XYZ file of C-alpha atoms in Angstrom:
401
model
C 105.264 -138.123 -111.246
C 102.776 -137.714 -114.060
C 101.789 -134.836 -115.826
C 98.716 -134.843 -119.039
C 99.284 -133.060 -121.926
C 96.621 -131.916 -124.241
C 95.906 -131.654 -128.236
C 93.338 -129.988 -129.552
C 92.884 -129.441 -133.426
C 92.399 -126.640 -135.546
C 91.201 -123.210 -133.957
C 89.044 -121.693 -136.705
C 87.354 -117.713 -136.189
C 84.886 -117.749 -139.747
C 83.520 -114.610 -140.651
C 80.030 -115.444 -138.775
C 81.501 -116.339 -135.195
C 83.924 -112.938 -135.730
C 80.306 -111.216 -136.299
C 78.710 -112.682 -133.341
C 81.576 -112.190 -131.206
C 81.383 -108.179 -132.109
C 79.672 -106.909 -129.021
C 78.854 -103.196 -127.700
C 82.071 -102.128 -129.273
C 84.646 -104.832 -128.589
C 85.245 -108.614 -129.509
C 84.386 -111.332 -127.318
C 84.905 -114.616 -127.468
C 84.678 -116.606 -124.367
C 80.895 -117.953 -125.515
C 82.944 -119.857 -127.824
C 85.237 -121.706 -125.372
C 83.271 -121.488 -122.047
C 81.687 -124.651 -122.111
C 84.911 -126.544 -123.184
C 86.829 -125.498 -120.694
C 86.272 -128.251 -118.440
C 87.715 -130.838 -120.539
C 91.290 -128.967 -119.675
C 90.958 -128.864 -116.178
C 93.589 -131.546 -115.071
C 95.492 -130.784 -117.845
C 98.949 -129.239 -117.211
C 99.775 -128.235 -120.552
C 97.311 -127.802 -124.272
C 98.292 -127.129 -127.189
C 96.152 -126.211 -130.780
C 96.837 -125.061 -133.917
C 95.348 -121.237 -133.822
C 94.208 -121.557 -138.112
C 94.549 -118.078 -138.451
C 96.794 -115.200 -138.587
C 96.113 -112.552 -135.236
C 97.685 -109.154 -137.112
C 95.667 -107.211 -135.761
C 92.908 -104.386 -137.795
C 94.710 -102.482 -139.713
C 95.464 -105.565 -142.187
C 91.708 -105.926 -142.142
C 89.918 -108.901 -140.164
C 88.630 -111.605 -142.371
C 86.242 -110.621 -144.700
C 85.656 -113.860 -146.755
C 85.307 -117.667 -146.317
C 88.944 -118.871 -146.866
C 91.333 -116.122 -146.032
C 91.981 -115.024 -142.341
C 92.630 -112.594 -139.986
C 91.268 -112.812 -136.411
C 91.637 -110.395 -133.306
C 93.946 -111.301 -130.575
C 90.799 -111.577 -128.413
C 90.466 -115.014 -129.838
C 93.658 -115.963 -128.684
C 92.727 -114.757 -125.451
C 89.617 -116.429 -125.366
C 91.295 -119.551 -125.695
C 93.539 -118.713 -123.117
C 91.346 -118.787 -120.583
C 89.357 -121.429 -121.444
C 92.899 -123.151 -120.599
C 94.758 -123.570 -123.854
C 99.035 -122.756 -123.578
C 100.628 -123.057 -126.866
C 99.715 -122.090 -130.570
C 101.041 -123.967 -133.823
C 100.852 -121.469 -135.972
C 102.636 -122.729 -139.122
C 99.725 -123.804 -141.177
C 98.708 -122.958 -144.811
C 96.452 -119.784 -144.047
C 99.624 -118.755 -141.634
C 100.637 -115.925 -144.517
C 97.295 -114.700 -145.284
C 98.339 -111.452 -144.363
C 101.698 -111.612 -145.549
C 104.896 -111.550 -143.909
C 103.717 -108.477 -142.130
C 100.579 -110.125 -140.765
C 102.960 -112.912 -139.689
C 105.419 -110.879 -137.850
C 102.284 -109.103 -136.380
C 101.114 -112.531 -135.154
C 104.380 -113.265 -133.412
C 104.041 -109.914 -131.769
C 100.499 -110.428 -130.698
C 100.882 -113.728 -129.122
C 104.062 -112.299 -127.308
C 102.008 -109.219 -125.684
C 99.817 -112.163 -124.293
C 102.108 -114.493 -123.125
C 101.308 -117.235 -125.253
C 103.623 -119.963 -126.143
C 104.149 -120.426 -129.915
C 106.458 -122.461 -132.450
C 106.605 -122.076 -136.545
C 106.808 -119.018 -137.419
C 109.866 -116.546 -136.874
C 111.641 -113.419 -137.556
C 114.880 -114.361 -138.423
C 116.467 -117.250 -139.686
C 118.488 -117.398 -136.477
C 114.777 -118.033 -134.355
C 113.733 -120.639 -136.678
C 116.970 -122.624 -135.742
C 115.806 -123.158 -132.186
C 113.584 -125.519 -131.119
C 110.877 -124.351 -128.196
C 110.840 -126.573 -125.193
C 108.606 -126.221 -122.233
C 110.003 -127.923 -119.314
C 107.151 -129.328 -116.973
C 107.992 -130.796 -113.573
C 111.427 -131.441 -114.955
C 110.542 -133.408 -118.103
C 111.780 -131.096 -121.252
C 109.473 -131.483 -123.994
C 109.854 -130.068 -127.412
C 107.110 -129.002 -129.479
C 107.315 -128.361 -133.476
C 105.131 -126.982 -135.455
C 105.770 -127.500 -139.530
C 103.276 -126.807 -142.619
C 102.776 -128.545 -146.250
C 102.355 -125.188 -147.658
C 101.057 -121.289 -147.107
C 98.001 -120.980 -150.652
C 101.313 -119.677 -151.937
C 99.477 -121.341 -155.624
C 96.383 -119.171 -154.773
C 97.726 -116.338 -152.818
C 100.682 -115.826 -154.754
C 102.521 -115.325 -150.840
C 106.009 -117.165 -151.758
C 108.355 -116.252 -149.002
C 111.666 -114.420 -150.807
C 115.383 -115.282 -150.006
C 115.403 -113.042 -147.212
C 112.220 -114.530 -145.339
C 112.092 -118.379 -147.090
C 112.959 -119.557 -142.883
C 109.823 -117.059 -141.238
C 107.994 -120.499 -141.262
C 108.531 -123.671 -140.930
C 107.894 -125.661 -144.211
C 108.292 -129.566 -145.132
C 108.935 -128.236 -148.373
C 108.955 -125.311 -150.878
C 106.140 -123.361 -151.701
C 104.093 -123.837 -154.288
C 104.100 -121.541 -157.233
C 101.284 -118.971 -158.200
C 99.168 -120.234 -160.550
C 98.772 -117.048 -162.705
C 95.918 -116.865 -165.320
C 98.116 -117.535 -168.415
C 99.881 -120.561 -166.615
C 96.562 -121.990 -166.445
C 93.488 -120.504 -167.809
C 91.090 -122.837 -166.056
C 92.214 -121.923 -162.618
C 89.309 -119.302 -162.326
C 86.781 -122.423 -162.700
C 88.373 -124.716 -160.423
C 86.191 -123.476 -157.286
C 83.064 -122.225 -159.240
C 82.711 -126.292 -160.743
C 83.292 -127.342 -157.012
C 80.142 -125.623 -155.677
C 78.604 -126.667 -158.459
C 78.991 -130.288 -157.415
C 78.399 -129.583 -153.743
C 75.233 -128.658 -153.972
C 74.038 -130.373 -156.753
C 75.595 -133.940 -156.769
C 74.401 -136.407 -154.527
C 76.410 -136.744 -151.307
C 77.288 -140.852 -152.249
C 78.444 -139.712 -155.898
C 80.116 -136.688 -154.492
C 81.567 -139.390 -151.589
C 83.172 -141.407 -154.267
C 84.805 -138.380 -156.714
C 86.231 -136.593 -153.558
C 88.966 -138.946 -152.323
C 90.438 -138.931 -156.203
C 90.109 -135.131 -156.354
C 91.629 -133.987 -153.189
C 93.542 -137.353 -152.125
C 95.927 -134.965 -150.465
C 97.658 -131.673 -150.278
C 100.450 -132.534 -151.895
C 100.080 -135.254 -154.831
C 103.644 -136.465 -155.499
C 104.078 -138.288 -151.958
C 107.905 -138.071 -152.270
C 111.102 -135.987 -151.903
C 111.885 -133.234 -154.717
C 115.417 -132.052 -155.072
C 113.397 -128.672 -154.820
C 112.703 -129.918 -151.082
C 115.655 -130.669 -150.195
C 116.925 -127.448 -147.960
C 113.631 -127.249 -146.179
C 113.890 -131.461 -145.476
C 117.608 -130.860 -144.476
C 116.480 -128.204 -142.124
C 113.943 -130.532 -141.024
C 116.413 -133.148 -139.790
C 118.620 -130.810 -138.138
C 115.934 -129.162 -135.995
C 114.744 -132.440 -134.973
C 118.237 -133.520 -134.047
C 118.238 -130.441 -132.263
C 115.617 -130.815 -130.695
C 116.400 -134.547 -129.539
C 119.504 -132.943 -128.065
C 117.622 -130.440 -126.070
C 114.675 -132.192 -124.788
C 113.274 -135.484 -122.884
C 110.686 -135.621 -125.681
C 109.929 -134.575 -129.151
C 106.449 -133.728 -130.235
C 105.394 -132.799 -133.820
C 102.269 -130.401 -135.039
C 101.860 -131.579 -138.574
C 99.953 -129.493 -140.670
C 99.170 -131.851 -143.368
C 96.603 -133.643 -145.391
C 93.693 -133.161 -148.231
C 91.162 -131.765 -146.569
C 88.064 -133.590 -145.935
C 88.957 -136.714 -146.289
C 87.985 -140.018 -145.203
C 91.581 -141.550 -145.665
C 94.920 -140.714 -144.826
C 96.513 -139.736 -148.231
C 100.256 -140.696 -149.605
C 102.205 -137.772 -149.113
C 100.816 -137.589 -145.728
C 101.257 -140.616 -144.494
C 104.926 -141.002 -146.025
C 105.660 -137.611 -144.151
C 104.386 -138.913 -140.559
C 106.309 -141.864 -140.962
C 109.416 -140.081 -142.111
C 109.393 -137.669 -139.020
C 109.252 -140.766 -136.907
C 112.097 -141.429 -138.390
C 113.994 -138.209 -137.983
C 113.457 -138.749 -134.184
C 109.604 -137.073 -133.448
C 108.417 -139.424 -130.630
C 104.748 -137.753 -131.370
C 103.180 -136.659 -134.695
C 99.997 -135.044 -133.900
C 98.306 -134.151 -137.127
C 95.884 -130.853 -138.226
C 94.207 -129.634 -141.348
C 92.058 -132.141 -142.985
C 88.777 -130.159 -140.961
C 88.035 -134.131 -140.070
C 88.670 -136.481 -137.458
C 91.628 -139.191 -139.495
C 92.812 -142.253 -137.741
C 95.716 -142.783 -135.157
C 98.489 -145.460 -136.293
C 101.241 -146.616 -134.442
C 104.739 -146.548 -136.164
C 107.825 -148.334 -135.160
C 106.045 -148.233 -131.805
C 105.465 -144.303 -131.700
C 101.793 -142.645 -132.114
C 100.907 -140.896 -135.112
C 96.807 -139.209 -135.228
C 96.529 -137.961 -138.502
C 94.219 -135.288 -137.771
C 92.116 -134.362 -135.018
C 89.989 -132.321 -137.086
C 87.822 -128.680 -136.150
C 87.943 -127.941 -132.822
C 86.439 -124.520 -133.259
C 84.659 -124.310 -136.419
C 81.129 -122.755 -138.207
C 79.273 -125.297 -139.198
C 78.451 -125.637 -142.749
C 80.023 -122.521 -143.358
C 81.845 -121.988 -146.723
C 84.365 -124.413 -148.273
C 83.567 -127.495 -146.775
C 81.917 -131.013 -147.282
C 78.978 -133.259 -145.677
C 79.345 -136.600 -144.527
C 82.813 -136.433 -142.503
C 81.315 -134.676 -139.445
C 83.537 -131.648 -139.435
C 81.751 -130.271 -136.856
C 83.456 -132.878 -134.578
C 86.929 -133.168 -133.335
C 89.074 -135.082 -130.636
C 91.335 -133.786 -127.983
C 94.375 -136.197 -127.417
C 95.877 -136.349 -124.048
C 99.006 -137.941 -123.755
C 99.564 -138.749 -119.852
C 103.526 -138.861 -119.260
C 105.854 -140.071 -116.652
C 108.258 -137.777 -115.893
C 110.712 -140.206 -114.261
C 110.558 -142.692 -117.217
C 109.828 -140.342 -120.153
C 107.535 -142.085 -121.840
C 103.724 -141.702 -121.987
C 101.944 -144.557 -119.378
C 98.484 -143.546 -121.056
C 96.969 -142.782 -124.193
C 93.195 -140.781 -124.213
C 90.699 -138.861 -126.469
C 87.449 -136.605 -125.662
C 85.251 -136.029 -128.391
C 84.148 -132.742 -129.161
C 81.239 -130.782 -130.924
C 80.814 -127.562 -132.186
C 77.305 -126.475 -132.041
C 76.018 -122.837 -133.910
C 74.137 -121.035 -131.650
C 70.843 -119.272 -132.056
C 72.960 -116.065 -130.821
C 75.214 -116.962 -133.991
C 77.897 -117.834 -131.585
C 79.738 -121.535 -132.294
C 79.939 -123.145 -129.534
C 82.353 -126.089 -128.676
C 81.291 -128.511 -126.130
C 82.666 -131.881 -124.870
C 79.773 -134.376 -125.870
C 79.937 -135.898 -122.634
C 78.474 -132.921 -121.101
C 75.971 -132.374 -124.564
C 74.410 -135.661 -124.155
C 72.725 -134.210 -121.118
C 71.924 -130.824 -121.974
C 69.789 -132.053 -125.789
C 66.333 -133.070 -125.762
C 65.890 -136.914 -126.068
C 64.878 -137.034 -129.524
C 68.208 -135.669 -130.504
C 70.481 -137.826 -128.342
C 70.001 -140.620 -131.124
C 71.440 -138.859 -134.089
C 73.896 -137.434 -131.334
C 75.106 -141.631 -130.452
C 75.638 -142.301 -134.451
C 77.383 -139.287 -134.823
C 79.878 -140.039 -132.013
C 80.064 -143.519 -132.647
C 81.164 -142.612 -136.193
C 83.646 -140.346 -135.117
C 85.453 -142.832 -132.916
C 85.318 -145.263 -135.815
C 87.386 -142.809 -137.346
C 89.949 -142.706 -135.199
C 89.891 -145.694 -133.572
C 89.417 -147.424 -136.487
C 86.693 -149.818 -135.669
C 83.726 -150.012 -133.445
C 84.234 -149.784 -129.138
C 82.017 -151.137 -126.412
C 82.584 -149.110 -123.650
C 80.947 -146.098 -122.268
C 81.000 -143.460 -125.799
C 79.873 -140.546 -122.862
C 82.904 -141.166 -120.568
C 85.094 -137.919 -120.191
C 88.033 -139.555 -122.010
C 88.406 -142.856 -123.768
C 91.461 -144.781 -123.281
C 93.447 -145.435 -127.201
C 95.177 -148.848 -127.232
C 98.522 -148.459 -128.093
């Protein structure tokens, strides 16, 4: 028997779609995910990482363009629209604190949602989740880089440092006096955003942000969380048919996979992931395969405000592809590899919309359906890594392995 299993990237609610979705009284978001729906309709599991805390209003829904806080309505939205399970370790997890996160465990629990990352106690974070489909046990982790902890100042203390699950230790606050040109950092990007030209600013961003981490190896600081790591994994290897990783990882943006990244992927292959399925760069990143097991760096926004706050031209962040790995449950191993390209379109109602672009390709006038082909094209080359000649409009597209 086969089942199909589907990845979707990062879940984003900006300040404009939680505006548009504020209707006579009450939040809806189904406009968001209606017309995406149909891409999970054979699907018998999905899975996304939900980039944002859901703690509900009394810590205050997000009121700015880089720190979060939507309503569980989102969650619900996506729900319907047919998505199961929500990574939710992921570095604007602690936005609201450790009581924002505990909220957000609470919130997905009232709605039945399946979750892995984040805990309560250390005891929680010890077990791996596993969702057994049609017999075949399949484990699914969810690990970050890093929580802002350098610009949020949200380091988790002894008694919470396992509430989520890290790669390594939090960064430390970067206070004023430790560096007195922290306060400039973000004014000097905007600066160059809007007034360097996009081939200069092309050039200067893979140097600047080459990744979220910039020493690409182990620190003895790392060493509990990396211990942990291993153990869950072996854990997790012990409990399950299959072993699936949601890596939050990566400098954001990019057009390559950076060091630290890439060393991590390959290093959870070796711990015993059979999967790495990769979020946070806000960009479509490349797959690779790795001692014979599938790594996709990042399968950038799936829900997302276009050219909304801190982002950058040129990668088509507005894009993003759903991986759907098709497994046999007798032989435990995947007999088929696929992606659908995505596009998340702003609405003249202010909603985003995400629709599969094989279903947007007929619904655009002609003159757009041009720009719509090099855009798509561009995005497989991403991924793919190199031009294809088949059909770009098909549903899914078949990854060689």
């Amino acid at each position: 028997m086969e089942i199909k299993l589907s990845f979707a990237g990062d879940l984003m609610c900006k300040l404009p779609q939680l505006k548009a979705s504020w209707i006579d009284g009450k939040y809806n978001f189904n406009p968001v995910f209606d017309k995406i729906s149909c891409a999970f309709h054979d699907s018998n599991y999905v899975v996304g990482n939900m980039e944002t805390p859901l703690a509900g209003p009394d810590l205050g829904f997000t009121k700015t363009a880089t720190n979060f806080n939507a309503p569980i309505e989102f969650a619900k939205a996506a729900q319907k629209a047919g998505f199961d399970f929500f990574a939710i370790a992921n570095n604007h997890c602690l936005d609201r604190g450790v009581k924002g996160l505990f909220n957000t465990i609470d919130n997905l629990k009232s709605i039945n949602a399946d979750y892995s990352g984040a805990y309560k106690t250390r005891e929680e974070s010890l077990v791996p989740f596993v969702k057994t489909i049609n017999e075949l046990r399949i484990a699914i982790l969810s690990y970050t880089y890093g929580t802002n902890s350098e610009w949020l100042g949200n380091e988790l203390d002894e008694a919470h440092k396992d509430c989520v699950d890290l790669f390594r230790k939090q960064d430390a606050f970067i206070t004023p006096e430790a560096n007195p040109f922290s306060s400039l950092i973000n004014p000097i990007k905007n600066l160059a955003k809007k007034y360097l030209p996009q081939s200069i600013r092309e050039r200067i961003k893979p140097i600047v942000i080459e990744d979220c981490v910039k020493n690409p190896d182990l620190l003895p600081c790392d060493e509990y969380f990396d211990n942990k790591l291993k153990e869950k994994i072996r854990i997790a290897k012990d409990s399950a048919d299959i072993v699936i990783m949601y890596m939050h990882s990566g400098g954001q943006f990019n057009s390559k996979v950076g060091d630290y990244t890439k060393n991590l992927a390959h290093r959870l292959i070796d711990y015993g992931c059979d999967y790495v399925i990769g979020s946070h760069p806000h960009c479509v990143l490349n797959y690779e395969i790795y001692k014979g097991k599938f790594i996709a760096y990042s399968l950038g926004n799936f829900c997302y405000t276009p050219h909304y706050g801190y982002h950058y031209d040129g990668v088509f962040s507005d894009y993003s592809v759903i991986v759907n790995l098709y497994l046999d449950t007798n032989e435990k191993k995947d007999t088929r590899k696929t992606i659908a390209v995505t596009k998340t379109v702003l609405e003249s109602d202010g909603n985003s919309v995400v629709y599969p672009v094989s279903s947007l390709v007929k619904q655009i006038p002609e003159k757009e359906k041009q720009q719509l082909e090099k855009d798509v094209r561009s995005v497989l080359r991403r991924f793919l890594g190199g031009d294809i000649e088949c059909n770009i409009w098909q549903e899914e597209i078949d990854v060689v392995s």
